Coordinates of C-alpha atoms and ligand atoms in Angstrom, one line a residue:
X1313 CA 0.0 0.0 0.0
X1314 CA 2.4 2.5 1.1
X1315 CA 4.4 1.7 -1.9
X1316 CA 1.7 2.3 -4.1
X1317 CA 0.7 5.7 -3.2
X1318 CA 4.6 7.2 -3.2
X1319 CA 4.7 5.8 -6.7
X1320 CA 1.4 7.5 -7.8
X1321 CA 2.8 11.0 -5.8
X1322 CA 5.9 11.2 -7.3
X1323 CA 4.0 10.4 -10.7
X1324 CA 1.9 13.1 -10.5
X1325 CA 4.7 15.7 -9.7
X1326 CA 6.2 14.2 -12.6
X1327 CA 3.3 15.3 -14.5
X1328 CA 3.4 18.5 -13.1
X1329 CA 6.5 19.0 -13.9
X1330 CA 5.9 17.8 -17.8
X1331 CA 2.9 19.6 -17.7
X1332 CA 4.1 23.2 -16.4
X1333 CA 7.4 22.4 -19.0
X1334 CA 4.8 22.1 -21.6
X1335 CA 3.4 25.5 -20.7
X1336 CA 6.2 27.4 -20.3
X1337 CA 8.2 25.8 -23.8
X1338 CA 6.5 26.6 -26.9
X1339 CA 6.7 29.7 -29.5
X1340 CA 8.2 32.0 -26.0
X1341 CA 11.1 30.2 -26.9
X1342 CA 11.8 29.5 -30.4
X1343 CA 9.9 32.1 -31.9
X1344 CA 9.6 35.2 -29.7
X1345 CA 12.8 35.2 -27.8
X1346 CA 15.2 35.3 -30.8
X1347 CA 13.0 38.2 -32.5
X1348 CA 12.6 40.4 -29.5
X1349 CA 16.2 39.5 -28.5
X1350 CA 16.9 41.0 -32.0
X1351 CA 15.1 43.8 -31.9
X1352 CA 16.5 45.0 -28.7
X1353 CA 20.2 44.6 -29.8
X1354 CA 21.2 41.6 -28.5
X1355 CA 23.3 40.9 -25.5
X1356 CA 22.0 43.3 -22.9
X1357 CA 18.4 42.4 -23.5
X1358 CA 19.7 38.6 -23.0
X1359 CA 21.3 39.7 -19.9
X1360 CA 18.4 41.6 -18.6
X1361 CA 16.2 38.8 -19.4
X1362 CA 18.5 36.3 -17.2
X1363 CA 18.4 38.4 -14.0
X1364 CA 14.6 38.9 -14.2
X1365 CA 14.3 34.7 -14.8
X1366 CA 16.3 34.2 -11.5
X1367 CA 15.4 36.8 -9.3
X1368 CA 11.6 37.6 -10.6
X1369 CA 10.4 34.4 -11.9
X1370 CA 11.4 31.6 -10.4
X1371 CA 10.6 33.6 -6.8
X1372 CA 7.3 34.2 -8.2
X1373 CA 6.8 31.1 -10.2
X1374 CA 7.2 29.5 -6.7
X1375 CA 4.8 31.9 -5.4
X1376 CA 1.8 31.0 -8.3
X1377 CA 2.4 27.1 -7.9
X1378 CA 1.7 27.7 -4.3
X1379 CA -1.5 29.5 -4.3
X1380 CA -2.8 26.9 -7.0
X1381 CA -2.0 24.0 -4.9
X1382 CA -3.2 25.6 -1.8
X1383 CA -6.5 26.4 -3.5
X1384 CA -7.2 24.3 -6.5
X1385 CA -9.6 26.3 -8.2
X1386 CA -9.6 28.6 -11.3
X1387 CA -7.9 31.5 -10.3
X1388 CA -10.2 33.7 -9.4
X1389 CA -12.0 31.5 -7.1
X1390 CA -8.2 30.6 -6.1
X1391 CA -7.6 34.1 -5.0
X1392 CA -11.3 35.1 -3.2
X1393 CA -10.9 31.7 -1.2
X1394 CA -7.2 32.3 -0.3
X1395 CA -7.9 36.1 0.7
X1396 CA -10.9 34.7 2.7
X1397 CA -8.7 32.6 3.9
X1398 CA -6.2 35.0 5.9
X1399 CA -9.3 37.1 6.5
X1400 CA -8.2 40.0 3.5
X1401 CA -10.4 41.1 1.0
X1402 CA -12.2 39.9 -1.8
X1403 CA -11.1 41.8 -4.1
X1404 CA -8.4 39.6 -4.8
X1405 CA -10.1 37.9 -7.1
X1406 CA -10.0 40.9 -9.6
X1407 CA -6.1 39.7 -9.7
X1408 CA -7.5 36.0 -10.7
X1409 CA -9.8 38.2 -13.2
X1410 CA -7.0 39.9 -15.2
X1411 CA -5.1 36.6 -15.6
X1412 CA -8.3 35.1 -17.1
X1413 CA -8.6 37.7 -19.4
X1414 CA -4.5 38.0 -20.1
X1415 CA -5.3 34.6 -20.8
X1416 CA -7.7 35.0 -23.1
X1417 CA -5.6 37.7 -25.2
X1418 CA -2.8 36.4 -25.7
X1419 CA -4.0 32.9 -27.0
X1420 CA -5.9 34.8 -29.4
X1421 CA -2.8 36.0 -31.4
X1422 CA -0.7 32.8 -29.8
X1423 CA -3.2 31.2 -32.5
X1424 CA -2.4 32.9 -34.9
X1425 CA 1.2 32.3 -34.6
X1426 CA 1.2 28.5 -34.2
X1427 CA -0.4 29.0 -37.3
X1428 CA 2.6 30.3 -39.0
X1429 CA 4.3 27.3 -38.0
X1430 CA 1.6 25.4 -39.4
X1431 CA 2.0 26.5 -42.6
X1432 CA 5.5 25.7 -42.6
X1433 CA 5.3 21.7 -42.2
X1434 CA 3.8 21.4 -46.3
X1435 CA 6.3 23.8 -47.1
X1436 CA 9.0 22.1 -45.6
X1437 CA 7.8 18.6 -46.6
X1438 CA 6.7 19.6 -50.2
X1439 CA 10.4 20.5 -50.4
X1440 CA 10.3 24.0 -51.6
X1441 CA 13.0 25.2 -50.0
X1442 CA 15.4 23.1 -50.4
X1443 CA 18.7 24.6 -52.6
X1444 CA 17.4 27.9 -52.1
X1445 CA 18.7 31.1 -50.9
X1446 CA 17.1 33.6 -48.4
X1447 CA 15.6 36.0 -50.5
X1448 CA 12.8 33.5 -51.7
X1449 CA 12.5 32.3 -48.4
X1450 CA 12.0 35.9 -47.2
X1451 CA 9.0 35.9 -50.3
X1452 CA 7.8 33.0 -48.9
X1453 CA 7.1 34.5 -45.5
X1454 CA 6.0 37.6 -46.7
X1455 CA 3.3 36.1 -49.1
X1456 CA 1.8 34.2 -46.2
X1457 CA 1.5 36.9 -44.1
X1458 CA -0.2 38.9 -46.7
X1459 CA -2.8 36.2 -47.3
X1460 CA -5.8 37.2 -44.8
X1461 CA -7.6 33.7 -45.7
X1462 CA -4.3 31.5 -45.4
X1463 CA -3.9 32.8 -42.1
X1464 CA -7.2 32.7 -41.1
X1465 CA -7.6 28.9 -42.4
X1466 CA -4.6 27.9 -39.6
X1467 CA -5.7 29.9 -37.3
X1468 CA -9.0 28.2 -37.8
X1469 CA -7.2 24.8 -37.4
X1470 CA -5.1 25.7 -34.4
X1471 CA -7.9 26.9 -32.2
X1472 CA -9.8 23.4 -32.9
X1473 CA -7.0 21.5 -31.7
X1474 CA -6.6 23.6 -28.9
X1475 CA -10.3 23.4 -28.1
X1476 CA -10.0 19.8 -28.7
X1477 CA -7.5 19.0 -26.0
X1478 CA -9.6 21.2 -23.6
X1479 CA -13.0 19.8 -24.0
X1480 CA -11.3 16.5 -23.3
X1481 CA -9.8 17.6 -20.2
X1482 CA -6.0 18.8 -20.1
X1483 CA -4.5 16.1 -17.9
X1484 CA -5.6 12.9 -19.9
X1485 CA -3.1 12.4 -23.1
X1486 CA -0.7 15.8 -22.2
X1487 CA 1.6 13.3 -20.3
X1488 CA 2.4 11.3 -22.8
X1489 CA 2.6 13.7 -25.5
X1490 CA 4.7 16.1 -23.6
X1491 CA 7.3 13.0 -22.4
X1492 CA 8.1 12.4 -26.1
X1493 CA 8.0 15.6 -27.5
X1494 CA 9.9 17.5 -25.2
X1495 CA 13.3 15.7 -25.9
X1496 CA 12.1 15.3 -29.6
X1497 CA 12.5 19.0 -29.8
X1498 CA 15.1 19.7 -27.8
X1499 CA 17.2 17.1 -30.5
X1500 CA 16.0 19.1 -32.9
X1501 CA 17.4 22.5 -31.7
X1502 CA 20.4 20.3 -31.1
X1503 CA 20.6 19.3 -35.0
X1504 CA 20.5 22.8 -35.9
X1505 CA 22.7 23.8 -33.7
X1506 CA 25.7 21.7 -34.7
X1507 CA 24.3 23.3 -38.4
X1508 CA 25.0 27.0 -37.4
X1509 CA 27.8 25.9 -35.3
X1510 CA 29.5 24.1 -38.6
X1511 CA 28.2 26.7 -41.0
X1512 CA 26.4 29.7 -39.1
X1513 CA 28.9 32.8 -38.5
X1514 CA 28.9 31.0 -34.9
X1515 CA 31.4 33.4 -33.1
X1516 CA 29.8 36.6 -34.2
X1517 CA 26.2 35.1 -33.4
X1518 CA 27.4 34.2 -29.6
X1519 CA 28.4 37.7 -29.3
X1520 CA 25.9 39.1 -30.4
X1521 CA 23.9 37.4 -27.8
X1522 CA 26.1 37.0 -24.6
X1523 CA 28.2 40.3 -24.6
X1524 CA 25.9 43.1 -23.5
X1525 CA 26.5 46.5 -24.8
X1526 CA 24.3 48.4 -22.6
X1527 CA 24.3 51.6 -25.0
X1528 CA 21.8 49.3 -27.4
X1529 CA 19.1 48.6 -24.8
X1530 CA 16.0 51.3 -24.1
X1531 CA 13.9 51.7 -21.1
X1532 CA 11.2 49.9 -23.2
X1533 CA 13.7 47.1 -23.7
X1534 CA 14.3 46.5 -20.5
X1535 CA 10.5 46.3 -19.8
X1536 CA 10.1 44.0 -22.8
X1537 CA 12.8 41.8 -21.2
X1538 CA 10.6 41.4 -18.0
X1539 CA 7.8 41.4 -19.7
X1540 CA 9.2 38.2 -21.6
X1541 CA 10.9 36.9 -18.3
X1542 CA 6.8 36.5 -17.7
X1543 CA 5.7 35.6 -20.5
X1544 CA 8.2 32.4 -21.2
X1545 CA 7.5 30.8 -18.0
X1546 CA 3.6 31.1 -18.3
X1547 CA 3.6 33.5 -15.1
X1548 CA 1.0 36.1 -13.9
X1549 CA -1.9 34.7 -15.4
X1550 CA -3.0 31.9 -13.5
X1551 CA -1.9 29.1 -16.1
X1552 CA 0.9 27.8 -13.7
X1553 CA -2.2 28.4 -10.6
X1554 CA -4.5 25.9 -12.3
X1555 CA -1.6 23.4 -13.0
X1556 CA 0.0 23.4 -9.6
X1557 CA -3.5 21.7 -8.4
X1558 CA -1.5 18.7 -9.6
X1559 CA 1.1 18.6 -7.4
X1560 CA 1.1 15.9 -4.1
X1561 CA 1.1 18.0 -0.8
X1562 CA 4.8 17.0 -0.3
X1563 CA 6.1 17.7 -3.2
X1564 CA 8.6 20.3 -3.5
X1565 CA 7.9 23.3 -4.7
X1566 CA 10.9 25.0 -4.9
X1567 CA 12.9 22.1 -6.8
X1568 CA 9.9 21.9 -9.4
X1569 CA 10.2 25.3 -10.2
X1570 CA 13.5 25.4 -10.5
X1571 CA 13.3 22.8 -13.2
X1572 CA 11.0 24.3 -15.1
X1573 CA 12.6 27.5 -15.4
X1574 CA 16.2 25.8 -15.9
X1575 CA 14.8 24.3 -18.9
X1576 CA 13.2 26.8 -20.2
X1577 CA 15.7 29.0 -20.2
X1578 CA 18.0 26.4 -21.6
X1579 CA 15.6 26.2 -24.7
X1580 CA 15.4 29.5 -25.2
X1581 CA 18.9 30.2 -25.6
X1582 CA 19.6 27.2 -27.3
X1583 CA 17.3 28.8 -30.3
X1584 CA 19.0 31.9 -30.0
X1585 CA 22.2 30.4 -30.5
X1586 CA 21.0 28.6 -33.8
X1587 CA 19.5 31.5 -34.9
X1588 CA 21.7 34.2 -35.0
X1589 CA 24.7 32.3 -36.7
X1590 CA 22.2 31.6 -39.4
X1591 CA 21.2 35.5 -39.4
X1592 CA 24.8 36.9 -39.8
X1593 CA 26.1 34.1 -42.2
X1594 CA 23.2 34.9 -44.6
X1595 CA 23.4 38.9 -44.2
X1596 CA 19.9 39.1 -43.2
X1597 CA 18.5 41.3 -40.4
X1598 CA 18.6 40.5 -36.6
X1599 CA 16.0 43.3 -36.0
X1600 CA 13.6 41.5 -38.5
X1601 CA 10.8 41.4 -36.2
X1602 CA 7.8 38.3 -35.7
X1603 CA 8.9 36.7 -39.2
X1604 CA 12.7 35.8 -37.8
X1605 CA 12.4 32.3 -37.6
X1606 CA 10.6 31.7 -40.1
X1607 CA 13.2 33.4 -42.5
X1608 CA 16.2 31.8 -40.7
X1609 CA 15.4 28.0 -39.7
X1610 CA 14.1 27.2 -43.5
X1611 CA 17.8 28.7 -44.5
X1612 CA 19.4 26.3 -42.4
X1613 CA 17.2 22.6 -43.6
X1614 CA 17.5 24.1 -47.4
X1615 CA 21.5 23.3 -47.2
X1616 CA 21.4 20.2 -45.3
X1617 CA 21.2 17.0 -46.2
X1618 CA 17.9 15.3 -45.3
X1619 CA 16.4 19.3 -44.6
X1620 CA 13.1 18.3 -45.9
X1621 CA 12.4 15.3 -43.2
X1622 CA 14.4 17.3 -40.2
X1623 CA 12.5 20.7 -41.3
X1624 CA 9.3 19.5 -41.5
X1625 CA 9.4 17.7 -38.1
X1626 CA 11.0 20.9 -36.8
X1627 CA 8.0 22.8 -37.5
X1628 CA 6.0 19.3 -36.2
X1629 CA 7.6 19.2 -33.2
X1630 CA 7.1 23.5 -32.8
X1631 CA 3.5 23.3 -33.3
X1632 CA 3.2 20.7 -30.7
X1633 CA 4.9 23.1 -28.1
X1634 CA 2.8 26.0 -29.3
X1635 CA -0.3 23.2 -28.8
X1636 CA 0.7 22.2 -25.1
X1637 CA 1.1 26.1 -24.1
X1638 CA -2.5 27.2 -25.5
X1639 CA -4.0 25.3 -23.8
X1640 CA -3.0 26.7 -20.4
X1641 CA -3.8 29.8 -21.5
X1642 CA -7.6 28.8 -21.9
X1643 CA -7.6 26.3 -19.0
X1644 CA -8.1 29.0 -16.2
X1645 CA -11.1 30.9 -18.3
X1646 CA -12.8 27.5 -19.0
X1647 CA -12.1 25.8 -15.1
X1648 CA -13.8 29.3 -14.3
X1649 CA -16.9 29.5 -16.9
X1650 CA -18.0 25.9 -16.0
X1651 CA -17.7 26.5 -12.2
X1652 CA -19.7 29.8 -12.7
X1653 CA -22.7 29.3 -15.1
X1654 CA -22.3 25.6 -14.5
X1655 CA -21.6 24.5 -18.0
X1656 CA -20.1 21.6 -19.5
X1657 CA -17.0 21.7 -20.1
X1658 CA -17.8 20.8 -23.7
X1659 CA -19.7 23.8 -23.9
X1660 CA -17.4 26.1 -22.3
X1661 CA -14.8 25.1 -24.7
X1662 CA -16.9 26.5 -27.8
X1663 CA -17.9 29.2 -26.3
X1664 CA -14.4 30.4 -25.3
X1665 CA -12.8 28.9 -28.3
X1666 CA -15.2 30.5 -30.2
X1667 CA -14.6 34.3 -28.5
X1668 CA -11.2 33.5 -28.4
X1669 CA -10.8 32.9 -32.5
X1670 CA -13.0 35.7 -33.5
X1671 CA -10.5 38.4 -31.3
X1672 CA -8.0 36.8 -33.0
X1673 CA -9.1 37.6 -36.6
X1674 CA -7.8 40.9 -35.3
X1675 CA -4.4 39.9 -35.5
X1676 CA -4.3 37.5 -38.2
X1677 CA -5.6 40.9 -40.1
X1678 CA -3.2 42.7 -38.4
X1679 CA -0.5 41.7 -40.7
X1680 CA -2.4 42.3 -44.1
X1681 CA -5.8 44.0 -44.9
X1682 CA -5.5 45.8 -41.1
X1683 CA -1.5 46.6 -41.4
X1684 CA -2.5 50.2 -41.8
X1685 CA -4.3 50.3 -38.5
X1686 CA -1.2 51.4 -36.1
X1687 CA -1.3 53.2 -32.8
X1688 CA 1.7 55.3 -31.5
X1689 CA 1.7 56.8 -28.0
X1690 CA 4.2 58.5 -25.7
X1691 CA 4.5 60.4 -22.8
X1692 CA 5.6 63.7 -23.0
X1693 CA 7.8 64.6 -19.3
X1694 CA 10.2 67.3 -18.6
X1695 CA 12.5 64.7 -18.7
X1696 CA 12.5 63.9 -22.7
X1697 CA 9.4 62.2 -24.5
X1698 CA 9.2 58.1 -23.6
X1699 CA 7.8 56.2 -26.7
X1700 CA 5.8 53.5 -25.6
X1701 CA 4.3 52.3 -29.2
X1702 CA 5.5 53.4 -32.1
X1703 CA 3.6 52.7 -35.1
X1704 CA 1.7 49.5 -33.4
X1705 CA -0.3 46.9 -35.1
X1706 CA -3.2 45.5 -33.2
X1707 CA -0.8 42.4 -33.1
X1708 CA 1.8 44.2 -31.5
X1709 CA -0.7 46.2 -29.3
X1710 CA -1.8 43.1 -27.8
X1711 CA 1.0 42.0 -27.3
X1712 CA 2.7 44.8 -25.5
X1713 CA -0.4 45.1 -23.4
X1714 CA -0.6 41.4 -22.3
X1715 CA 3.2 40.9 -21.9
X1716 CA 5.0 44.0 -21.0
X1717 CA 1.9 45.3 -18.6
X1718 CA -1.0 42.7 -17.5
X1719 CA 2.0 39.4 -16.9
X1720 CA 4.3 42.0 -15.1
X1721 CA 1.1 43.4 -13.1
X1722 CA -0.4 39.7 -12.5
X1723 CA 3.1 38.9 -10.9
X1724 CA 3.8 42.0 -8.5
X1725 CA 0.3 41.7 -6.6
X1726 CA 0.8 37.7 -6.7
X1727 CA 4.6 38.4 -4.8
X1728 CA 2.8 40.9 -2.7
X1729 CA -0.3 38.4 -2.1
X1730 CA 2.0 35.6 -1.0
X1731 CA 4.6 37.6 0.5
X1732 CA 2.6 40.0 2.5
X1733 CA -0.8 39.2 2.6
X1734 CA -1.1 35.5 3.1
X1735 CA -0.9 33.7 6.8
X1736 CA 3.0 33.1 7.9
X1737 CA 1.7 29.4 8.9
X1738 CA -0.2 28.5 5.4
X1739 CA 3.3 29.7 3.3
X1740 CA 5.1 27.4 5.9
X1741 CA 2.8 24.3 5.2
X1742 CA 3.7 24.8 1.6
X1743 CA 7.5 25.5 1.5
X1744 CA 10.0 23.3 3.2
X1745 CA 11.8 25.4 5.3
X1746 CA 15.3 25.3 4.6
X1747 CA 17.8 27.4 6.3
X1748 CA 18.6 29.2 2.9
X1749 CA 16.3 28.8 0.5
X1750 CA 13.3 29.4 2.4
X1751 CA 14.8 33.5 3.4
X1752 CA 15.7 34.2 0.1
X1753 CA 12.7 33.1 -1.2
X1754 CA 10.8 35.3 0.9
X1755 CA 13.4 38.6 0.5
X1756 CA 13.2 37.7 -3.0
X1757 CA 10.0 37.9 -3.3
X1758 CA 9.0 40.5 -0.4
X1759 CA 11.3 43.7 -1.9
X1760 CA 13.3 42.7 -4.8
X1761 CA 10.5 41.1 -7.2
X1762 CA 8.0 43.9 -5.7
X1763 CA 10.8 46.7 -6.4
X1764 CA 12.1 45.4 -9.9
X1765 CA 8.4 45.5 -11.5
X1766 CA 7.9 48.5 -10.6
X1767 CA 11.0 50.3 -11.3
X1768 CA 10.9 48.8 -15.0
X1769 CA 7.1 49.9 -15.2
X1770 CA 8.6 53.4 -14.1
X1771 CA 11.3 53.8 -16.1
X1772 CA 9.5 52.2 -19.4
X1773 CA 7.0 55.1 -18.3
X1774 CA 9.3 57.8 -18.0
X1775 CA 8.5 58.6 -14.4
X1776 CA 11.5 57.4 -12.8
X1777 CA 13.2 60.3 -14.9
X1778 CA 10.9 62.7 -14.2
X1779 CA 11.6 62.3 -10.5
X1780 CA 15.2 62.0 -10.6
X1781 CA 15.3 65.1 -13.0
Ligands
LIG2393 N1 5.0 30.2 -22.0 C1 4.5 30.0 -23.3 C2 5.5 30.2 -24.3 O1 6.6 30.5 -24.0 C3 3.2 30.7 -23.6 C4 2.3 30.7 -22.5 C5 1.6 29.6 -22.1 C6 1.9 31.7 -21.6 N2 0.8 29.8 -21.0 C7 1.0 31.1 -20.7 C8 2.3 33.0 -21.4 C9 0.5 31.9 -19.6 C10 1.8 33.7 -20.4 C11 0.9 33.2 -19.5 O2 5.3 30.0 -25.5

């Protein structure tokens, strides 16, 4: 008997773990690391990015697992019932609230995305590519993304998977699929990476990555570093809440996050460093913005031998990471409908599917017949004028309003929650307390976490230099 029950435990934080991996790798890492890193210049960004993994995520990644397995709910009924709890106040669940709809927002150009990579496996099987040079797999790209009903028709597709694995319930099947995949893609990246290492301008891509020049990274960077130090572990939204219902009582919290964010990390940069080589070898452009990968990687399969079989599984093996991180970004809003209007989760799932797919039309659009619909808006201080869009698309509205400001948000009132709001005793019965870890945990995530959001949300502002002026 007893035997039984530790195997089961340690099985299920096993699948917590695979589970919250799952989340947390997906287009974060292979597509949207490498093009912001780009776009911010490179090694400072990377840098910046690091510092707010370690010293703002994993503290509050920690934080997030612990409120979902003290509560197991959807996060908003998570949060009322853990402010009830230590006798606070309800409104705590308007934190639970904006992670639903963060949520929400983001899958709805996530979709759209995963899409891309979609239409990349027939290209890459068909063979298209292969012998050819950048510039017509630049074309390529670009006629896609001007094609409202291509996009549209994998967006389409994407959401019904999605939708699918949800109206099933997320635990059954994401074990097994997550167990393979996982090291499928991570030999992938490893493939490539012996590519750009043998044939990639390898030395000035590492550089270009690991050696900050801080003279190349604005106020806004820095914010879109945190904001992506957020976004690429699935924190501030309640995704990591609704998984960590998984976890046994006794299982550690602190060496399960640790592991999730060790790997993530270790994903990410692994893409960077195929990428860039690839970038500088073929003189294209590091700043090229959303399309990166998708003009890089098919340069890299078009040379090698056997590129049509290992590129099209590459984009296989992408789309199934994008798959097993929108779905926690719907779980919370479905656990949440059903529990409220008491639905089905069937029905839940084409409702929010359904809401969900029509928002992202938006972005699909975005990058086509809706391209000319841009916002710009600064703020005008005595201290200079801080750009906070410039010439936006709705796509990259959305984005910088679910990224750089709801994730960063979600996370400083879910250090402050746990940190100061919650009872001593119930963050003891949660997290061992070790002699070191546990302090710097809570110092972590008491002032530094607390102080680092919202110096970066200052700065990216302009207020900071207002005051100091
Ligand atoms: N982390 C995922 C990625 O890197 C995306 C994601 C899944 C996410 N769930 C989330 C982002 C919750 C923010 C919040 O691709």
């Amino acid at each position: 008997m007893q035997k039984k029950s530790l195997q089961s435990l340690w099985s299920s934080r096993f699948i917590f773990i695979l589970a919250a991996t799952g989340s947390a790798v997906g287009l974060g890492n292979i597509w949207k690391f490498p093009y912001i890193t780009g776009v911010n210049g490179g090694g400072a960004f990377v840098l910046v990015y690091l510092l707010c993994v370690l010293a703002i995520g994993i503290p509050i990644l920690m934080a997030e697992i612990l409120l979902g397995r003290r509560g197991r709910k959807d996060p908003i009924n998570c949060l009322k019932y853990l402010a009830a709890e230590s006798g606070k106040s309800p409104l705590w669940k308007l934190l639970g609230w904006m992670g639903v709809i963060a949520g929400f927002l983001i899958l709805s150009y996530y979709s759209v995305i995963a899409g891309w990579a979609m239409a990349y496996v027939p290209y890459m099987a068909s063979g298209m590519f292969s012998g050819q040079g950048s510039d017509f797999i630049n074309q390529q790209f670009d006629s896609l993304v001007s094609s409202p009903t291509t996009l549209v028709a994998w967006h389409t597709i994407f959401m019904f998977m999605t939708m699918f694995v949800i109206s099933k319930g997320v635990r059954r099947g994401l074990e097994n699929a997550i167990k393979y995949l996982m090291p499928t893609l991570f030999i992938l990246l490893l493939v490539l990476l012996f590519y750009s290492y043998n044939y990639g301008a390898f030395s000035q891509g590492l550089s270009f990555l690991f050696s900050p020049d801080f003279s190349k990274i604005s106020s806004d960077g820095i914010l879109s570093a945190m904001g992506h130090a957020f976004f690429t572990l699935s924190l501030g939204m309640g995704a990591i809440m609704v998984y960590g219902s998984y976890l046994p009582k006794d299982a550690s919290i602190t060496s399960s996050a640790i592991w999730i964010a060790l790997f993530d990390t270790i994903v990410a940069l692994v893409a960077g460093m195929v990428i860039f080589p690839i970038v500088f070898a073929n003189g294209l452009e590091a700043a090229a913005g959303p399309g990166l990968i998708f003009k890089t990687i098919p340069v890299a399969f078009s040379q090698m031998s056997g590129g049509t079989f290992f590129g099209s599984l590459f984009f296989i093996v992408l789309v199934f990471a994008a798959w097993t991180s929108s779905i926690s970004l719907i779980e919370p809003a479905v656990v949440w409908l059903m529990d409220k209007f008491s639905v089905t989760r069937f029905k839940a799932s084409i409702i929010l599917g359904f809401l969900v797919w029509s928002v992202g039309l938006l972005s699909a659009f975005s990058f086509n017949i809706l391209s000319e619909v841009t916002f710009s808006q600064s703020i005008v201080t005595s201290a200079g004028e801080f750009v906070i869009l410039k010439d936006a698309s709705i796509f990259d509205v959305l984005d910088y309003l679910t990224s750089n400001i709801m994730l960063p948000l979600g996370g400083l009132l879910i250090a402050l929650f746990v940190a100061w709001k919650m009872k001593k005793e119930y963050v003891h019965q949660e997290i061992a307390a070790h002699p070191i870890i546990f302090p710097a945990w809570q110092f972590l995530l008491k002032f530094v976490a607390p102080t680092a959001v919202l110096i970066v949300f200052m700065n990216a502002l302009g207020i900071l230099a207002f005051i100091m002026k």
